[in-house]
Coordinates of C-alpha atoms in Angstrom, one line a residue:
X164 CA -64.5 51.0 -54.8
X165 CA -64.5 47.5 -56.5
X166 CA -67.2 48.8 -59.1
X167 CA -67.8 52.3 -60.8
X168 CA -69.9 52.6 -63.8
X169 CA -69.9 55.8 -66.2
X170 CA -72.5 55.5 -68.9
X171 CA -75.6 56.2 -70.8
X172 CA -79.0 55.9 -70.4
X173 CA -78.6 52.0 -71.2
X174 CA -75.9 52.0 -68.1
X175 CA -78.9 53.5 -66.0
X176 CA -81.1 51.0 -66.9
X177 CA -83.6 53.4 -68.6
X178 CA -86.7 51.6 -69.9
X179 CA -90.1 52.1 -71.4
X180 CA -88.9 56.2 -71.9
X181 CA -88.3 56.7 -68.3
X182 CA -84.8 56.7 -65.8
X183 CA -86.7 53.8 -63.8
X184 CA -85.1 50.5 -63.0
X185 CA -81.4 50.9 -62.4
X186 CA -82.1 48.1 -60.0
X187 CA -82.7 45.7 -63.1
X188 CA -79.5 47.4 -65.0
X189 CA -76.9 45.7 -66.5
X190 CA -73.8 46.9 -63.9
X191 CA -76.2 46.1 -61.1
X192 CA -76.0 42.7 -62.1
X193 CA -72.5 42.1 -62.4
X194 CA -72.5 44.2 -58.9
X195 CA -74.3 41.6 -57.4
X196 CA -72.1 38.7 -59.4
X197 CA -68.7 40.3 -57.7
X198 CA -70.3 39.8 -54.5
X199 CA -71.2 43.2 -53.3
X200 CA -73.8 44.3 -51.1
X201 CA -76.3 46.1 -53.4
X202 CA -77.4 49.9 -51.5
X203 CA -74.3 49.4 -49.6
X204 CA -71.0 48.3 -51.7
X205 CA -72.9 49.5 -54.8
X206 CA -75.2 52.6 -54.7
X207 CA -77.5 53.4 -57.3
X208 CA -80.6 56.1 -57.5
X209 CA -84.0 54.8 -57.7
X210 CA -86.5 56.8 -59.6
X211 CA -90.0 56.6 -57.8
X212 CA -93.7 57.9 -59.6
X213 CA -92.5 55.7 -63.0
X214 CA -89.1 57.7 -63.2
X215 CA -88.1 60.5 -66.0
X216 CA -89.7 61.6 -68.5
X217 CA -92.6 59.4 -69.0
X218 CA -93.1 55.7 -68.1
X219 CA -94.8 54.3 -71.4
X220 CA -95.3 50.8 -69.1
X221 CA -96.7 53.0 -66.4
X222 CA -99.5 54.5 -68.6
X223 CA -100.5 51.1 -70.5
X224 CA -100.7 49.6 -66.9
X225 CA -102.9 52.0 -65.6
X226 CA -105.3 52.2 -68.9
X227 CA -105.2 48.2 -68.8
X228 CA -106.4 48.2 -64.7
X229 CA -109.5 51.0 -66.1
X230 CA -110.1 49.1 -69.2
X231 CA -108.9 46.2 -69.9
X232 CA -107.6 44.9 -73.6
X233 CA -109.5 47.0 -75.6
X234 CA -109.7 50.1 -75.6
X235 CA -109.9 51.1 -79.4
X236 CA -114.1 51.3 -79.3
X237 CA -113.8 53.8 -76.6
X238 CA -113.9 57.6 -78.0
X239 CA -110.3 59.2 -78.0
X240 CA -111.1 61.5 -75.1
X241 CA -112.2 59.0 -73.0
X242 CA -109.0 58.0 -72.1
X243 CA -107.3 61.6 -72.0
X244 CA -107.4 61.7 -68.6
X245 CA -105.7 58.7 -67.6
X246 CA -102.9 59.3 -69.5
X247 CA -102.6 62.8 -68.6
X248 CA -102.6 61.3 -64.4
X249 CA -99.6 59.2 -65.1
X250 CA -97.9 62.1 -66.5
X251 CA -98.9 64.4 -64.0
X252 CA -97.7 62.5 -61.4
X253 CA -94.3 62.5 -62.5
X254 CA -94.1 65.8 -63.6
X255 CA -95.5 67.3 -60.0
X256 CA -93.4 64.9 -58.9
X257 CA -90.0 66.5 -60.2
X258 CA -91.0 69.4 -60.9
X259 CA -92.1 70.7 -57.4
X260 CA -92.5 67.7 -54.9
X261 CA -89.7 65.2 -54.0
X262 CA -88.1 64.8 -56.7
X263 CA -87.8 68.0 -57.6
X264 CA -84.3 70.0 -58.2
X265 CA -84.3 71.7 -54.8
X266 CA -84.6 68.3 -53.0
X267 CA -82.2 66.4 -51.7
X268 CA -81.9 62.3 -52.4
X269 CA -82.7 60.7 -49.4
X270 CA -80.8 59.0 -46.7
X271 CA -77.8 61.8 -46.6
X272 CA -76.1 59.8 -49.6
X273 CA -73.3 61.9 -51.3
X274 CA -72.3 60.2 -54.3
X275 CA -73.9 56.7 -56.2
X276 CA -71.2 53.8 -58.0
X277 CA -73.5 54.2 -60.8
X278 CA -73.3 57.5 -62.4
X279 CA -74.5 56.6 -66.0
X280 CA -77.2 59.7 -67.4
X281 CA -79.5 59.3 -70.1
X282 CA -78.5 61.1 -73.1
X283 CA -75.2 61.5 -72.1
X284 CA -73.2 61.8 -75.6
X285 CA -69.1 60.8 -75.2
X286 CA -68.0 64.2 -74.6
X287 CA -70.7 65.0 -71.7
X288 CA -68.6 62.8 -69.5
X289 CA -66.9 66.2 -68.5
X290 CA -68.8 69.0 -69.6
X291 CA -71.4 68.3 -67.5
X292 CA -71.7 69.4 -64.1
X293 CA -74.3 69.7 -61.3
X294 CA -73.6 73.4 -61.9
X295 CA -74.9 73.2 -65.6
X296 CA -78.0 70.9 -64.2
X297 CA -78.7 74.0 -61.4
X298 CA -78.2 76.8 -63.8
X299 CA -80.0 75.1 -67.1
X300 CA -83.3 74.0 -64.8
X301 CA -83.8 77.6 -63.2
X302 CA -83.2 78.9 -66.6
X303 CA -85.9 77.0 -68.1
X304 CA -88.0 77.3 -64.6
X305 CA -87.4 81.7 -65.3
X306 CA -88.9 80.9 -68.9
X307 CA -92.1 79.5 -67.4
X308 CA -91.3 75.9 -68.4
X309 CA -92.3 74.5 -65.0
X310 CA -95.9 74.9 -65.0
X311 CA -98.5 72.5 -64.9
X312 CA -99.4 71.5 -68.1
X313 CA -101.9 69.4 -69.4
X314 CA -100.4 66.8 -71.1
X315 CA -96.9 67.9 -69.7
X316 CA -93.6 66.3 -68.9
X317 CA -91.4 67.8 -66.5
X318 CA -89.0 70.8 -68.0
X319 CA -85.6 70.1 -68.1
X320 CA -85.3 66.8 -68.1
X321 CA -81.3 66.1 -69.1
X322 CA -80.4 68.3 -66.6
X323 CA -82.9 67.2 -63.4
X324 CA -81.6 63.5 -64.1
X325 CA -78.3 64.5 -64.6
X326 CA -78.1 66.3 -60.9
X327 CA -80.1 63.9 -59.3
X328 CA -77.3 61.5 -60.3
X329 CA -74.0 64.0 -60.0
X330 CA -74.5 65.9 -56.5
X331 CA -77.6 63.6 -54.8
X332 CA -76.9 65.9 -51.5
X333 CA -77.0 69.0 -53.7
X334 CA -73.7 69.9 -51.8
X335 CA -71.9 72.9 -53.1
X336 CA -68.7 71.0 -52.8
X337 CA -69.3 68.4 -55.6
X338 CA -71.1 71.4 -58.4
X339 CA -67.9 70.9 -60.5
X340 CA -68.1 66.9 -60.5
X341 CA -68.7 65.9 -63.8
X342 CA -69.1 62.0 -64.5
X343 CA -65.4 61.9 -64.3
X344 CA -65.2 64.2 -61.8
X345 CA -66.5 61.4 -59.4
X346 CA -64.0 58.7 -61.3
X347 CA -61.6 60.9 -60.1
X348 CA -62.8 61.8 -56.7
X349 CA -62.9 58.1 -55.5
X350 CA -59.9 57.0 -57.6
X351 CA -57.7 59.5 -55.4
X352 CA -59.4 57.9 -52.4
X353 CA -58.1 55.2 -50.2
X354 CA -58.6 52.1 -51.9
X355 CA -58.9 54.0 -55.2
X356 CA -61.2 52.1 -58.2
X357 CA -60.8 48.6 -58.7
X358 CA -63.0 48.1 -61.6
X359 CA -64.6 50.7 -64.4
X360 CA -67.2 50.1 -66.8
X361 CA -66.9 52.9 -69.4
X362 CA -69.4 52.9 -71.6
X363 CA -70.6 56.3 -74.5
X364 CA -70.9 56.7 -77.6
X365 CA -74.3 55.4 -78.5
X366 CA -76.0 58.8 -78.1
X367 CA -73.3 60.1 -80.8
X368 CA -75.7 58.3 -83.1
X369 CA -79.0 57.2 -81.8
X370 CA -80.8 60.7 -82.6
X371 CA -81.1 59.4 -85.9
X372 CA -83.0 56.8 -85.5
X373 CA -85.7 58.4 -83.2
X374 CA -86.3 61.7 -85.1
X375 CA -85.4 59.6 -88.4
X376 CA -82.9 62.2 -89.9
X377 CA -79.3 62.7 -90.5
X378 CA -77.7 65.7 -89.1
X379 CA -74.2 65.2 -88.8
X380 CA -71.6 66.7 -87.6
X381 CA -69.0 69.1 -89.3
X382 CA -66.0 66.9 -90.1
X383 CA -64.1 69.7 -88.5
X384 CA -61.9 67.8 -85.5
X385 CA -59.7 70.7 -85.0
X386 CA -62.8 72.5 -83.9
X387 CA -65.2 69.9 -82.7
X388 CA -64.4 70.3 -79.1
X389 CA -63.0 74.0 -79.1
X390 CA -66.0 76.1 -77.1
X391 CA -64.6 79.8 -77.3
X392 CA -66.8 81.1 -74.7
X393 CA -65.9 78.0 -72.2
X394 CA -69.7 78.1 -71.3
X395 CA -70.8 74.5 -70.8
X396 CA -74.2 75.5 -71.3
X397 CA -74.3 77.4 -74.6
X398 CA -71.6 75.2 -76.1
X399 CA -74.1 72.2 -75.6
X400 CA -76.9 73.7 -77.7
X401 CA -74.7 74.0 -80.3
X402 CA -73.9 70.1 -80.4
X403 CA -77.3 69.3 -80.0
X404 CA -78.2 70.0 -83.3
X405 CA -76.2 67.2 -84.7
X406 CA -77.3 63.6 -84.1
X407 CA -74.5 61.3 -86.5
X408 CA -70.9 62.5 -85.6
X409 CA -68.8 62.4 -88.4
X410 CA -66.6 59.5 -87.2
X411 CA -63.2 61.9 -87.6
X412 CA -65.1 64.1 -85.1
X413 CA -65.7 61.0 -82.9
X414 CA -62.0 60.2 -82.9
X415 CA -61.0 63.4 -81.6
X416 CA -63.9 63.2 -78.8
X417 CA -63.4 59.6 -77.8
X418 CA -59.4 60.2 -77.6
X419 CA -59.8 62.8 -75.3
X420 CA -62.2 60.8 -73.1
X421 CA -60.1 57.8 -72.6
X422 CA -57.0 60.4 -72.4
X423 CA -58.6 61.9 -69.4
X424 CA -59.8 58.5 -67.8
X425 CA -56.1 57.4 -68.4
X426 CA -54.7 60.3 -66.8
X427 CA -57.2 59.5 -63.8
X428 CA -56.5 55.9 -63.5
X429 CA -52.6 56.9 -63.7
X430 CA -53.3 58.3 -60.1
X431 CA -55.4 55.5 -58.6
X432 CA -54.8 54.6 -55.1
X433 CA -55.5 51.0 -56.5
X434 CA -52.8 49.7 -58.4
X435 CA -54.8 46.6 -59.8
X436 CA -57.4 48.3 -61.7
X437 CA -59.1 47.6 -64.9
X438 CA -61.3 49.3 -67.6
X439 CA -64.1 47.3 -69.7
X440 CA -65.0 49.2 -72.6
X441 CA -68.2 48.8 -74.3
X442 CA -68.4 49.3 -78.0
X443 CA -71.1 51.5 -79.7
X444 CA -74.2 49.4 -80.6
X445 CA -75.9 49.4 -84.2
X446 CA -78.7 52.0 -83.2
X447 CA -80.7 51.1 -86.9
X448 CA -81.1 47.6 -85.0
X449 CA -83.8 49.2 -82.3
X450 CA -87.1 48.0 -82.8
X451 CA -88.3 52.0 -82.9
X452 CA -87.2 52.3 -85.9
X453 CA -89.0 48.9 -88.0
X454 CA -87.5 48.1 -91.6
X455 CA -90.3 48.0 -94.2
X456 CA -90.4 47.6 -97.7
X457 CA -88.4 45.0 -100.1
X458 CA -85.0 43.7 -98.4
X459 CA -81.6 44.1 -100.0
X460 CA -78.8 41.5 -98.7
X461 CA -75.6 44.0 -98.0
X462 CA -71.7 42.5 -97.8
X463 CA -69.8 44.2 -95.4
X464 CA -66.3 43.9 -95.2
X465 CA -65.4 41.8 -92.3
X466 CA -68.5 39.8 -91.7
X467 CA -69.2 36.1 -92.7
X468 CA -72.8 36.3 -93.6
X469 CA -74.8 39.5 -95.7
X470 CA -76.6 41.4 -93.6
X471 CA -80.5 42.3 -94.8
X472 CA -81.5 45.7 -94.6
X473 CA -84.9 47.4 -95.5
X474 CA -86.0 50.0 -98.2
X475 CA -87.3 52.3 -95.1
X476 CA -86.8 52.9 -91.6
X477 CA -90.1 54.0 -90.1
X478 CA -91.8 54.0 -86.5
X479 CA -92.6 50.5 -85.5
X480 CA -96.2 50.6 -85.7
X481 CA -96.6 52.0 -89.4
X482 CA -96.1 49.9 -92.7
X483 CA -94.6 51.2 -96.1
X484 CA -98.0 53.2 -96.8
X485 CA -97.3 55.4 -93.8
X486 CA -93.8 56.3 -95.8
X487 CA -96.2 56.8 -99.1
X488 CA -98.5 59.1 -97.3
X489 CA -96.5 61.3 -95.2
X490 CA -93.2 61.5 -97.4
X491 CA -91.3 62.2 -94.4
X492 CA -91.7 59.0 -91.3
X493 CA -88.5 57.6 -92.5
X494 CA -85.0 56.6 -93.4
X495 CA -83.8 54.7 -96.3
X496 CA -81.8 52.0 -97.0
X497 CA -78.8 54.1 -97.7
X498 CA -79.4 56.0 -94.9
X499 CA -79.2 52.8 -92.4
X500 CA -76.3 51.4 -93.8
X501 CA -74.5 55.2 -93.9
X502 CA -75.3 54.9 -89.9
X503 CA -74.0 51.8 -89.6
X504 CA -71.0 52.6 -91.4
X505 CA -70.1 55.4 -89.2
X506 CA -70.6 53.4 -86.2
X507 CA -68.5 50.6 -87.4
X508 CA -65.8 53.1 -88.2
X509 CA -66.6 54.4 -84.1
X510 CA -65.4 51.0 -82.8
X511 CA -62.8 50.6 -85.4
X512 CA -62.0 53.9 -83.7
X513 CA -62.2 52.8 -80.1
X514 CA -60.6 49.0 -80.6
X515 CA -57.4 51.2 -82.2
X516 CA -57.2 53.8 -79.0
X517 CA -57.1 51.0 -76.5
X518 CA -54.9 49.1 -78.4
X519 CA -52.8 52.4 -78.2
X520 CA -53.4 52.7 -74.3
X521 CA -52.8 49.3 -73.8
X522 CA -49.7 49.4 -75.2
X523 CA -48.5 51.9 -73.0
X524 CA -49.0 49.9 -69.9
X525 CA -47.5 47.3 -67.8
X526 CA -50.0 44.8 -68.6
X527 CA -53.4 45.1 -70.7
X528 CA -55.5 47.5 -68.9
X529 CA -58.0 48.5 -71.1
X530 CA -60.6 45.5 -72.0
X531 CA -63.1 45.5 -75.0
X532 CA -66.7 44.6 -74.5
X533 CA -67.7 44.1 -77.9
X534 CA -71.8 44.4 -77.5
X535 CA -72.0 46.1 -80.9
X536 CA -71.1 42.8 -82.3
X537 CA -73.3 40.8 -80.0
X538 CA -76.2 42.7 -80.6
X539 CA -75.5 42.4 -84.6
X540 CA -75.4 39.0 -83.6
X541 CA -78.9 38.7 -81.5
X542 CA -80.6 41.1 -84.4
X543 CA -83.4 39.3 -85.7
X544 CA -84.1 41.1 -88.7
X545 CA -80.6 42.0 -89.7
X546 CA -80.5 38.5 -90.0
X547 CA -83.4 37.5 -91.9
X548 CA -84.2 35.5 -88.9
X549 CA -81.1 33.3 -88.8
X550 CA -80.0 34.6 -85.5
X551 CA -76.6 34.4 -85.3
X552 CA -75.8 34.9 -81.2
X553 CA -74.9 32.0 -79.1
X554 CA -77.9 32.6 -76.1
X555 CA -77.2 30.9 -72.2
X556 CA -78.5 27.7 -71.9
X557 CA -81.4 28.7 -70.1
X558 CA -82.4 30.7 -73.2
X559 CA -83.0 27.3 -75.1
X560 CA -85.8 25.9 -73.2
X561 CA -87.7 29.1 -72.3
X562 CA -91.2 30.3 -73.4
X563 CA -92.1 31.7 -75.0
X564 CA -89.1 32.9 -76.6
X565 CA -87.6 36.3 -77.1
X566 CA -86.1 38.2 -79.9
X567 CA -85.1 42.0 -81.1
X568 CA -88.6 42.7 -82.6
X569 CA -90.5 45.6 -81.2
X570 CA -92.6 43.7 -77.8
X571 CA -96.0 42.3 -78.9
X572 CA -98.4 40.6 -77.0
X573 CA -102.0 40.0 -77.6
X574 CA -105.3 40.0 -75.4
X575 CA -104.9 37.1 -73.5
X576 CA -101.6 38.0 -72.3
X577 CA -99.3 35.8 -74.9
X578 CA -96.3 37.5 -75.7
X579 CA -96.0 37.2 -79.4
X580 CA -92.6 38.8 -80.2
X581 CA -90.2 40.9 -78.6
X582 CA -88.9 40.6 -75.1
X583 CA -85.1 41.8 -75.7
X584 CA -86.3 45.5 -75.8
X585 CA -88.3 47.9 -73.3
X586 CA -91.7 49.9 -74.8
X587 CA -89.3 53.1 -76.2
X588 CA -88.1 50.2 -78.9
X589 CA -84.4 51.3 -77.9
X590 CA -83.3 50.5 -74.5
X591 CA -83.0 47.1 -73.5
X592 CA -85.7 45.1 -71.2
X593 CA -84.6 43.1 -68.2
X594 CA -83.8 40.5 -69.8
X595 CA -81.6 42.4 -72.3
X596 CA -79.7 44.0 -69.6
X597 CA -78.6 40.4 -68.6
X598 CA -77.1 39.8 -71.9
X599 CA -75.7 42.8 -71.6
X600 CA -74.3 41.9 -68.0
X601 CA -73.3 38.3 -70.0
X602 CA -71.0 40.1 -72.3
X603 CA -69.6 42.0 -70.0
X604 CA -69.1 38.8 -67.4
X605 CA -67.3 36.9 -70.1
X606 CA -64.5 39.5 -70.5
X607 CA -64.6 39.9 -66.7
X608 CA -63.7 36.5 -66.2
X609 CA -61.2 36.3 -68.6
X610 CA -59.5 39.1 -66.8
X611 CA -60.3 37.4 -63.4
X612 CA -62.5 40.2 -62.1
X613 CA -65.1 37.5 -61.6
X614 CA -65.1 33.4 -61.4
X615 CA -68.3 32.5 -63.0
X616 CA -70.1 34.0 -65.8
X617 CA -73.7 32.4 -64.6
X618 CA -76.6 34.8 -63.6
X619 CA -79.8 34.1 -62.1
X620 CA -81.7 34.0 -65.3
X621 CA -84.9 32.5 -63.7
X622 CA -84.9 35.9 -61.3
X623 CA -84.1 37.9 -64.3
X624 CA -87.3 36.3 -66.2
X625 CA -89.3 36.7 -63.5
X626 CA -88.3 40.2 -62.9
X627 CA -89.3 41.7 -66.2
X628 CA -93.2 42.4 -65.9
X629 CA -93.2 42.7 -69.9
X630 CA -92.7 39.3 -70.0
X631 CA -94.0 37.7 -66.9
X632 CA -97.4 39.6 -67.0
X633 CA -97.9 40.6 -70.9
X634 CA -99.6 43.9 -71.4
X635 CA -102.7 42.9 -73.2
X636 CA -103.0 46.4 -74.5
X637 CA -100.3 46.1 -77.1
X638 CA -102.4 45.7 -80.0
X639 CA -103.8 49.1 -79.6
X640 CA -100.3 50.5 -80.9
X641 CA -101.3 48.7 -84.0
X642 CA -104.8 49.1 -84.4
X643 CA -105.6 52.4 -83.1
X644 CA -103.7 55.2 -84.9
X645 CA -104.4 58.0 -82.5
X646 CA -102.9 55.7 -79.8
X647 CA -100.0 55.1 -81.6
X648 CA -99.4 58.6 -82.8
X649 CA -99.7 60.2 -79.3
X650 CA -97.3 57.4 -78.1
X651 CA -95.0 58.3 -80.5
X652 CA -95.1 62.3 -79.7
X653 CA -93.7 60.7 -76.4
X654 CA -90.7 59.4 -77.9
X655 CA -90.3 62.7 -80.0
X656 CA -89.6 64.8 -76.7
X657 CA -87.6 62.3 -74.9
X658 CA -84.6 64.3 -74.5
X659 CA -82.3 61.6 -76.0
X660 CA -83.8 62.4 -79.5
X661 CA -81.3 66.1 -79.8
X662 CA -83.5 67.0 -82.8
X663 CA -86.9 65.9 -81.9
X664 CA -88.1 65.8 -85.5
X665 CA -91.1 63.0 -84.9
X666 CA -92.9 65.7 -82.6
X667 CA -92.9 68.5 -85.6
X668 CA -93.9 65.7 -88.2
X669 CA -96.5 64.4 -86.3
X670 CA -97.5 68.0 -85.1

């Protein structure tokens, strides 16, 4: 096996609030760069009817087709049936039809080369198995949550997604195969695993910007992974109340992850293996949480230039007056700096642990891909508009230009800002995924895994429909308060949120 991927929603190709476009994901682009036959030598799940849980782009395309570029003048109740129609399609398909937990993935596929799963934190890589997923889906069904309700999403989304990825054939023999279980399965098979992409950790902090609050782990490294009941289901319920790992707790979990990965790779039947590890991105840069109010320059040790932070961080359609009116829908400057300081420490921990592992090898086997640094260099507002990143040559004269602001297009279908993040304001667009692939390829070329870091950027830009076919309804997010709040509520029901405070606060 030339390439195997373990990760979370970014590595899964999650875009616009749905596990939907793994075909446009960075690891798929890398597989192509390695000369692998996608769909044969590199398999990934496809997500029909827009994916799980709710595809915002599909919703907006449906509304655009029906109403054109302006729904602001319509009675709000007029568009609800269209919204419900899109949501109901996903709910029906993934709860009761071809995508349900009782249906095998088509084609007799037993495994995927990409086992990235939305919402996974570091420890989920060994804690979550198909058996856990089946039990949780059954529990949810028994509670009556799998009903065809109005404006509803599929129930147990996290577990439904994980089950489809970890055991597509629903064969009981694979029911205890976690992400790391599959890695072990492939490494002991003839040929083993040559290259592993390992990128986890974002969900140990991401919930802070989705919920606009901090719920930190207890700084209890001796007990952070202790599970007295030995029940992964109930243990994860305890963990779900946290959305930011104390750095000492993070170190314990990441150490456990690397120890488990190393033990597996040491028994790899392929002697020439490499592991490419992504650092944890700074989640406060994601445009879902927009900086508003006065700015402050923060001098961070190790950074050449000061970084720009805002007084408040609130959801992207809102301004500073929303913060004053609600008194709740925001993070403070101090919150954002604290979250970033935690992530900086996470990445310091990752690099130290990787150096330690490499010192025990006959040659360096673990290679850091510093995506946190790349994203910080790309970030438009964090750099006060003076982007530090050196983009590939293709980007220099492509028009319109792209940046990390929240996506916006005018009623004539012209992109006005954004382009690197999808509509959920968290996950990369197809173009953003291309840049992640570019960063991995640079490191893979150093190791000799690939000969070139060149990507088919023309095809990547074309495949990104947010860029090539801009949505003319985007002004509704800013002009129509009811519309914006309804879309934000969908974010709040996202299983990545852990503590979906926005739903609670917006009612």
